[in-house]
PDB file as gemmi writes it, atoms N, CA and C in Angstrom:
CRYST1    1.000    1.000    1.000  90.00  90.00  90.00 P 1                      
ATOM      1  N   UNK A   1      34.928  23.186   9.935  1.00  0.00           N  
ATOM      2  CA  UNK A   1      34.428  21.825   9.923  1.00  0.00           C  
ATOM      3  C   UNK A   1      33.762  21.549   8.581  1.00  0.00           C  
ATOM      4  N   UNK A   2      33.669  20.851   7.957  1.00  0.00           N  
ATOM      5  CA  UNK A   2      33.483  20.199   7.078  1.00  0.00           C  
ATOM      6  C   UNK A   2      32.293  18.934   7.039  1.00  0.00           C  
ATOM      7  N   UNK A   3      31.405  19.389   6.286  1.00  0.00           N  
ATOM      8  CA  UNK A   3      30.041  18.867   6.347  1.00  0.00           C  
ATOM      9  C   UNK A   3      30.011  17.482   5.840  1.00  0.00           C  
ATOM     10  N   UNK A   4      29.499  16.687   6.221  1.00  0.00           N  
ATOM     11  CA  UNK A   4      29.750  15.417   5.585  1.00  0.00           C  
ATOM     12  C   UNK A   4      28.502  15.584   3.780  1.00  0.00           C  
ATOM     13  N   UNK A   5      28.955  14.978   2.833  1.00  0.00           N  
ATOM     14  CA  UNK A   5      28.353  14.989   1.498  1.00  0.00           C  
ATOM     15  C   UNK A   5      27.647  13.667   1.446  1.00  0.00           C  
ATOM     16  N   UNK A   6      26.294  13.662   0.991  1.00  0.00           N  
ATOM     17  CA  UNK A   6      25.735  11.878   0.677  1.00  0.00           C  
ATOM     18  C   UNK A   6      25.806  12.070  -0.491  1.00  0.00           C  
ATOM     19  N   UNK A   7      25.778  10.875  -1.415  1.00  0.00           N  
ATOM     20  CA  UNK A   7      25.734  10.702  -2.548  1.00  0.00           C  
ATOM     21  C   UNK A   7      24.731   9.748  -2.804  1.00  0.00           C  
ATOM     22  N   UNK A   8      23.974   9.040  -4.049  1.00  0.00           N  
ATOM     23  CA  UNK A   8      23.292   7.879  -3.775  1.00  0.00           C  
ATOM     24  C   UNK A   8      23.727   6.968  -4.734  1.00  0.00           C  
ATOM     25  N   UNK A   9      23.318   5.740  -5.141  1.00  0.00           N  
ATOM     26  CA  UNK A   9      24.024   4.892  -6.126  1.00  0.00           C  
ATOM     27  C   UNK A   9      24.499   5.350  -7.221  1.00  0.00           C  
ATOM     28  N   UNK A  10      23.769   6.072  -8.037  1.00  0.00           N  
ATOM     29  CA  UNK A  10      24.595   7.226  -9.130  1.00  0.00           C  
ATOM     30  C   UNK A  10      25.414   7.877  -8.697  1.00  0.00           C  
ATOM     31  N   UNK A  11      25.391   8.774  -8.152  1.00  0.00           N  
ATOM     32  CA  UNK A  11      25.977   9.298  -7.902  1.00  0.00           C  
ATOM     33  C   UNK A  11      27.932   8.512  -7.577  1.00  0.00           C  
ATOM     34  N   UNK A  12      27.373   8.015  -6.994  1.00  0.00           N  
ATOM     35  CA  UNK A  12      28.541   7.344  -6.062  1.00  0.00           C  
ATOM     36  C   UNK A  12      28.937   6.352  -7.332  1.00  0.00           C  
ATOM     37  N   UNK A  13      28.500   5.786  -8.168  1.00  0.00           N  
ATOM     38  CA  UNK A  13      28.960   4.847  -9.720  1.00  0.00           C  
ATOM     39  C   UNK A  13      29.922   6.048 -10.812  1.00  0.00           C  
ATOM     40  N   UNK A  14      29.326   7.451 -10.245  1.00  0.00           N  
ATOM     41  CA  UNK A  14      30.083   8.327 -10.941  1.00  0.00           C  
ATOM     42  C   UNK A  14      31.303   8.704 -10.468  1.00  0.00           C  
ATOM     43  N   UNK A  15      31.199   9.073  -9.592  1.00  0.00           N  
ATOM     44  CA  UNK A  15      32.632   9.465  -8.518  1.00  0.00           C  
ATOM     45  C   UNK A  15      33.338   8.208  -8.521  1.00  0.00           C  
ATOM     46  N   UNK A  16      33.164   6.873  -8.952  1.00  0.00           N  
ATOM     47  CA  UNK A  16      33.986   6.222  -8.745  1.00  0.00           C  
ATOM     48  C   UNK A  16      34.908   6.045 -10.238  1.00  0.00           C  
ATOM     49  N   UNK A  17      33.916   6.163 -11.404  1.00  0.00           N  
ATOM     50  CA  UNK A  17      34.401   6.514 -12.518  1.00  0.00           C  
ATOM     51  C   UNK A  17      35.159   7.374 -13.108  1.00  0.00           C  
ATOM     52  N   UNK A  18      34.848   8.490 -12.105  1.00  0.00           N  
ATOM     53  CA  UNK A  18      35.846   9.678 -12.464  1.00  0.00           C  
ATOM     54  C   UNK A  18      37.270   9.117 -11.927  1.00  0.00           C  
ATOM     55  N   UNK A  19      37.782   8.330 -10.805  1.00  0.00           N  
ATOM     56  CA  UNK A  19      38.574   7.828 -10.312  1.00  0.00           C  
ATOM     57  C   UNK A  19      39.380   6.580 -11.178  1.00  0.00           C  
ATOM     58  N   UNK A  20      38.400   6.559 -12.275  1.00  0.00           N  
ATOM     59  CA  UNK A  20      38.636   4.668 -13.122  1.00  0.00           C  
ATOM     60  C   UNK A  20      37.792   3.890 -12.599  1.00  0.00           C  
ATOM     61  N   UNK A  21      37.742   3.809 -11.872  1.00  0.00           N  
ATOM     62  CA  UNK A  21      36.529   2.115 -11.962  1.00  0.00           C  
ATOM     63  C   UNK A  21      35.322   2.492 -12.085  1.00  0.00           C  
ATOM     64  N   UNK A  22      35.614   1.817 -13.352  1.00  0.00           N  
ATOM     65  CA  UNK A  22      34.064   1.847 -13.971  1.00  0.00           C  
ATOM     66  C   UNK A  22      33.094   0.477 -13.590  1.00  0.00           C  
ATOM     67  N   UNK A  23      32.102   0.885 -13.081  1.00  0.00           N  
ATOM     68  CA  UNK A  23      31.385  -0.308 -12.713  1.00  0.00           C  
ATOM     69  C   UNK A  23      29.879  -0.429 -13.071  1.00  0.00           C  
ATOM     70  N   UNK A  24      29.113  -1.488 -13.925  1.00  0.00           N  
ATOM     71  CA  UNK A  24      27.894  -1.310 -14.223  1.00  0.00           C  
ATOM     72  C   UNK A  24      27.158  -1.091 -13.265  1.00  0.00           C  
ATOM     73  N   UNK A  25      25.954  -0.624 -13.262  1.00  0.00           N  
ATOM     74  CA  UNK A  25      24.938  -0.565 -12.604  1.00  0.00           C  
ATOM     75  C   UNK A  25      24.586  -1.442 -11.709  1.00  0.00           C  
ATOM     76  N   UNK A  26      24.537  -2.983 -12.107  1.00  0.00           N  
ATOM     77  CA  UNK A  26      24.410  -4.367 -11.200  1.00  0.00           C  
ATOM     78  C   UNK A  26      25.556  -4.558 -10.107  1.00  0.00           C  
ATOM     79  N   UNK A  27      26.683  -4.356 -10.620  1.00  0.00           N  
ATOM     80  CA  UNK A  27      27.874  -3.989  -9.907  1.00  0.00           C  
ATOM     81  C   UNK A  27      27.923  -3.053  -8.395  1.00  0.00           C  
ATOM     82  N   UNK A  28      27.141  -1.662  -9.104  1.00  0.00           N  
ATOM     83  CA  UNK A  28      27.121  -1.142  -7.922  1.00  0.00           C  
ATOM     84  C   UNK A  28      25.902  -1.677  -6.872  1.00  0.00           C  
ATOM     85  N   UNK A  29      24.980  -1.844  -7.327  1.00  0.00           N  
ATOM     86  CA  UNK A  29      23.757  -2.029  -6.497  1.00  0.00           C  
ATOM     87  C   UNK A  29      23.966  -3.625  -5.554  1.00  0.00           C  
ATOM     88  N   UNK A  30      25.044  -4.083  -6.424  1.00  0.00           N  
ATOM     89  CA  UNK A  30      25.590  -5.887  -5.778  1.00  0.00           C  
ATOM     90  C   UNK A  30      26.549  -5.458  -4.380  1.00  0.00           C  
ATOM     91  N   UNK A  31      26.561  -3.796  -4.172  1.00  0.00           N  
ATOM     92  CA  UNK A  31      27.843  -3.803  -3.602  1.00  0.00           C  
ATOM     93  C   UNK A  31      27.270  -2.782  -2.566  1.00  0.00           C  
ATOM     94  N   UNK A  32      25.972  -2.166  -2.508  1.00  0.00           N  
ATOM     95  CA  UNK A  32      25.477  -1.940  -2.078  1.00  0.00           C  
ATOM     96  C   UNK A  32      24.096  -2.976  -1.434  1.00  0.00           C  
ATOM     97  N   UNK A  33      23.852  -3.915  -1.706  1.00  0.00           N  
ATOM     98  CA  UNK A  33      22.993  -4.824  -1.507  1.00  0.00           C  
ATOM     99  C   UNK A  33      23.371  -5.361  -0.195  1.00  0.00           C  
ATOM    100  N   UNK A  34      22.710  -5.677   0.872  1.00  0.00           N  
ATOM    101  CA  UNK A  34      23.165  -6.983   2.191  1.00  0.00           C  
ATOM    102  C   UNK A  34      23.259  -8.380   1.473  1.00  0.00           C  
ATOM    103  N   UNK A  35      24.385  -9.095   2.165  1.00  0.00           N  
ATOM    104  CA  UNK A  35      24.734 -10.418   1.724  1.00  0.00           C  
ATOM    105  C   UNK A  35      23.659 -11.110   2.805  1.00  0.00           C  
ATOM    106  N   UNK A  36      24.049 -12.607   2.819  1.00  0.00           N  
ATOM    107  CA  UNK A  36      23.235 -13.562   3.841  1.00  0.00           C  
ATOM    108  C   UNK A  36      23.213 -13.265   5.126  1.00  0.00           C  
ATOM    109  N   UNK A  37      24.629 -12.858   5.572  1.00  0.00           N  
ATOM    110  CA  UNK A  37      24.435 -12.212   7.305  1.00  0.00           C  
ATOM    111  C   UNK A  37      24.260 -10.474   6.967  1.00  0.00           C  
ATOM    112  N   UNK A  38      23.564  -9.885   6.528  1.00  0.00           N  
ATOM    113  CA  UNK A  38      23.070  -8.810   6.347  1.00  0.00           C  
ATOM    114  C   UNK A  38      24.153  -7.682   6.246  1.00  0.00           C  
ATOM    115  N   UNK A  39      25.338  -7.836   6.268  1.00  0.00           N  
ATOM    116  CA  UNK A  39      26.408  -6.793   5.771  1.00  0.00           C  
ATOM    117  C   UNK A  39      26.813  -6.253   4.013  1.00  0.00           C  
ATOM    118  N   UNK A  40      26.994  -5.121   4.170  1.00  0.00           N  
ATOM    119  CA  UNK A  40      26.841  -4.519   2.745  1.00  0.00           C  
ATOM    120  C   UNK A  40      28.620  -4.128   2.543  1.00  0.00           C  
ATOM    121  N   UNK A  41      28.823  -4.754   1.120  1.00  0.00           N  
ATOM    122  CA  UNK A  41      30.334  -4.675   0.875  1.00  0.00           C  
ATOM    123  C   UNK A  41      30.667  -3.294   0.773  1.00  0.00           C  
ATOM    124  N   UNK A  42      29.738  -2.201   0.671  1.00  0.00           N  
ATOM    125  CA  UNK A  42      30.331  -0.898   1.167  1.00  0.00           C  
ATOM    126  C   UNK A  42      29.005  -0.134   2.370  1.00  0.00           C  
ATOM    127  N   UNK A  43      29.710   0.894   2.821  1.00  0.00           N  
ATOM    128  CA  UNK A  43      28.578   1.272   4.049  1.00  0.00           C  
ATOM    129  C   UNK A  43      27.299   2.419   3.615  1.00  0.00           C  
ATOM    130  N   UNK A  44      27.032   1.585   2.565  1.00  0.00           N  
ATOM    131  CA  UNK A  44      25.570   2.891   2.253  1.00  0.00           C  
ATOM    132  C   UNK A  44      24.804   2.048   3.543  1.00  0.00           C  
ATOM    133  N   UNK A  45      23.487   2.992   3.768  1.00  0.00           N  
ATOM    134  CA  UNK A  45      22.707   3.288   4.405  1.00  0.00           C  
ATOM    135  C   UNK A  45      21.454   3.628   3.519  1.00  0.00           C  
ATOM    136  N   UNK A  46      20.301   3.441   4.245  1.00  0.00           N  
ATOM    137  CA  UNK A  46      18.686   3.829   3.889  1.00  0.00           C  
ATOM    138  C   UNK A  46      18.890   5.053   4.251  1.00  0.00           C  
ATOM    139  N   UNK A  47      18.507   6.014   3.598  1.00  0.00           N  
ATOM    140  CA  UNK A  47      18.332   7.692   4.265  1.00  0.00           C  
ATOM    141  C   UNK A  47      16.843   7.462   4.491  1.00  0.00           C  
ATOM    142  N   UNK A  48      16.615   7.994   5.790  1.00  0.00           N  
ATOM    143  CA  UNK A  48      15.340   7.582   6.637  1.00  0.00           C  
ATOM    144  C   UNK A  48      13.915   8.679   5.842  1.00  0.00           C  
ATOM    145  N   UNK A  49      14.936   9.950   5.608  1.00  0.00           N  
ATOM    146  CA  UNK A  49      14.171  11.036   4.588  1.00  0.00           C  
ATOM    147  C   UNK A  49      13.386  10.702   2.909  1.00  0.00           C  
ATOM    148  N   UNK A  50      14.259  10.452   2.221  1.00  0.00           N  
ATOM    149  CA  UNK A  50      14.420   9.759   0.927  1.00  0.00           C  
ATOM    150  C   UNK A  50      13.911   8.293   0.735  1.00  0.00           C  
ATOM    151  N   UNK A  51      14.581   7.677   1.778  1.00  0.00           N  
ATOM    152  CA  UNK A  51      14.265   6.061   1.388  1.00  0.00           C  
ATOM    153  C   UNK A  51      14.595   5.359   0.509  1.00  0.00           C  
ATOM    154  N   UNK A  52      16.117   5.825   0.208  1.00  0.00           N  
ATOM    155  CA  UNK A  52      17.069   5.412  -1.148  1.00  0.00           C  
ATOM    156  C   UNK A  52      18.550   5.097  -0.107  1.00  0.00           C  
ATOM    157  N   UNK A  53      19.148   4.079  -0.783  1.00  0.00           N  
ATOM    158  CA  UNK A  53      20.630   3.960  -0.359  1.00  0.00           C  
ATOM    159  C   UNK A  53      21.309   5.458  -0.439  1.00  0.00           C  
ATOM    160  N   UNK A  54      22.176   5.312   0.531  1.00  0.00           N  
ATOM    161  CA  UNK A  54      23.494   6.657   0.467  1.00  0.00           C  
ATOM    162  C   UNK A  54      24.680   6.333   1.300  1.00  0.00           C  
ATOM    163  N   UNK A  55      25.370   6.850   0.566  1.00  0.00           N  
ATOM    164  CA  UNK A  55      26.780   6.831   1.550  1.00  0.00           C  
ATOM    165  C   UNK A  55      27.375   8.353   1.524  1.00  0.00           C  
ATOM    166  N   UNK A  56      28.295   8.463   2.297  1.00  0.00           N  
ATOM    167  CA  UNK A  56      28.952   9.416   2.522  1.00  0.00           C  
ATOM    168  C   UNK A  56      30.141   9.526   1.597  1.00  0.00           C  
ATOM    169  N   UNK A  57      30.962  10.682   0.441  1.00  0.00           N  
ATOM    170  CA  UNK A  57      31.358  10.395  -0.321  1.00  0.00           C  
ATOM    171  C   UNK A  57      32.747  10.380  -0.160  1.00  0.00           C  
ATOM    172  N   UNK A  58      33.230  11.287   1.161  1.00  0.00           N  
ATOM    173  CA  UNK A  58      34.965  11.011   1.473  1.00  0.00           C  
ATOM    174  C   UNK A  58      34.914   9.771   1.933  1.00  0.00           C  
ATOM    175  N   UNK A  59      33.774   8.824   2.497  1.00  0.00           N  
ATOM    176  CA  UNK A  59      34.318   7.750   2.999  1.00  0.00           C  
ATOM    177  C   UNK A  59      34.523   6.815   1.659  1.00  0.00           C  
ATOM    178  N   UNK A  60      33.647   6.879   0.880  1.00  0.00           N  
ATOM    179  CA  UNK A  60      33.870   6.260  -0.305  1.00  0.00           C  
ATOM    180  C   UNK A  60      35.112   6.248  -0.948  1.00  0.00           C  
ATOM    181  N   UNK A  61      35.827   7.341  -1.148  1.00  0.00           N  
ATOM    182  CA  UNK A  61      36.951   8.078  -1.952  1.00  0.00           C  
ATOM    183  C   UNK A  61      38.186   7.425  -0.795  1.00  0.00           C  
ATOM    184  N   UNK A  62      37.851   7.387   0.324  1.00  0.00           N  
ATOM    185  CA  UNK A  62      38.712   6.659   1.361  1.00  0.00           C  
ATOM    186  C   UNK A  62      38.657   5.323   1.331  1.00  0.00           C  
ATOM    187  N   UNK A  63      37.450   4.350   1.411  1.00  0.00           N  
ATOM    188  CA  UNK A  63      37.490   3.095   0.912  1.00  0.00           C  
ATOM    189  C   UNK A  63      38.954   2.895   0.195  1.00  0.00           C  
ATOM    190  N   UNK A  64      38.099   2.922  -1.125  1.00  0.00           N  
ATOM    191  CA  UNK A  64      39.190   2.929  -2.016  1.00  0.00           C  
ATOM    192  C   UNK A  64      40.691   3.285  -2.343  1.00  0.00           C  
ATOM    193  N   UNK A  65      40.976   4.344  -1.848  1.00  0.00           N  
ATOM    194  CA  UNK A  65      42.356   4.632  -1.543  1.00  0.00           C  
ATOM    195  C   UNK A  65      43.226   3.900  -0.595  1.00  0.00           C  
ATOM    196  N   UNK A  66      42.070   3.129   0.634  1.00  0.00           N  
ATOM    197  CA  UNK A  66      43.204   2.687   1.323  1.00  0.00           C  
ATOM    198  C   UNK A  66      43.288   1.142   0.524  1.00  0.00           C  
ATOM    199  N   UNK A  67      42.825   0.944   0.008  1.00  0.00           N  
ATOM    200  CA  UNK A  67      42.828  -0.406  -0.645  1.00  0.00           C  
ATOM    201  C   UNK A  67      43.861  -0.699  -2.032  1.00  0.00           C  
ATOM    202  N   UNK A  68      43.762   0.338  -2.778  1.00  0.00           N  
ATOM    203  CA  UNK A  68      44.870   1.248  -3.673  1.00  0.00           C  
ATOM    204  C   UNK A  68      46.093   1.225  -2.637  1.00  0.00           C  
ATOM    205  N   UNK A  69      46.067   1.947  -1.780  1.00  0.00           N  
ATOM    206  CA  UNK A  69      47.475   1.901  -0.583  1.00  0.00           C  
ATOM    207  C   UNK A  69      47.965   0.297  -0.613  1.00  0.00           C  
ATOM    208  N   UNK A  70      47.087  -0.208   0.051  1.00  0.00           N  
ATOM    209  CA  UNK A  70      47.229  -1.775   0.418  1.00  0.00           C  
ATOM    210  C   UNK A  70      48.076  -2.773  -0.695  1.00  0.00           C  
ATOM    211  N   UNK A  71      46.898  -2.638  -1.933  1.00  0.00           N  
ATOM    212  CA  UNK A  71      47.284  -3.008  -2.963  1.00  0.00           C  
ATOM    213  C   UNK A  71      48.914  -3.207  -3.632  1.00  0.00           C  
ATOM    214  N   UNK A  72      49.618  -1.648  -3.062  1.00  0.00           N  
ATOM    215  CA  UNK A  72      51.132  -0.912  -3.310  1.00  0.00           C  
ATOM    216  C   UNK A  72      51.584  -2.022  -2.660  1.00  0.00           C  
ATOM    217  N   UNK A  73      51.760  -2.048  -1.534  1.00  0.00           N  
ATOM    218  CA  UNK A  73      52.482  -2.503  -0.460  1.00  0.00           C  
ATOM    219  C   UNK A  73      52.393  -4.219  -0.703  1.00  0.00           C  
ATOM    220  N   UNK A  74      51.642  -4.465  -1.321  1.00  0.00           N  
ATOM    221  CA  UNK A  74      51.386  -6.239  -1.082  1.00  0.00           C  
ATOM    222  C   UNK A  74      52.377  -6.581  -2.214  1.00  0.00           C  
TER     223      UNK A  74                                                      
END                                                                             
């Protein structure tokens, strides 16, 4: 089994760079931020420990790929 990995906004601005998209700082934190009905354009989370955004980083790396997939096909 396979442990799930958090990453936090750096982190996760890096891993996405290593991939190509490069995204500023405002970028990521805009995308991590809640909109008006309180949903966040990707699924970080408050770590209740820390008290910093995090996400999980295969889901991240999955985001993106299926959207890359999508992208093919359209």
């Amino acid at each position: 089994m396979k442990l799930p990995c958090y990453i936090d906004l750096n982190e996760a601005r890096a891993l996405l760079s290593e991939m190509g998209v490069d995204l500023s700082e405002r970028q990521m934190k805009r995308a991590a931020d809640k909109d008006a009905h309180g949903k966040r354009k990707l699924p970080f989370f408050v770590d209740p420990i820390e008290g910093r955004l995090k996400i999980e980083r295969g889901t991240l790396v999955r985001i993106y790929r299926e959207l890359h997939i999508e992208a093919e096909k359209n």
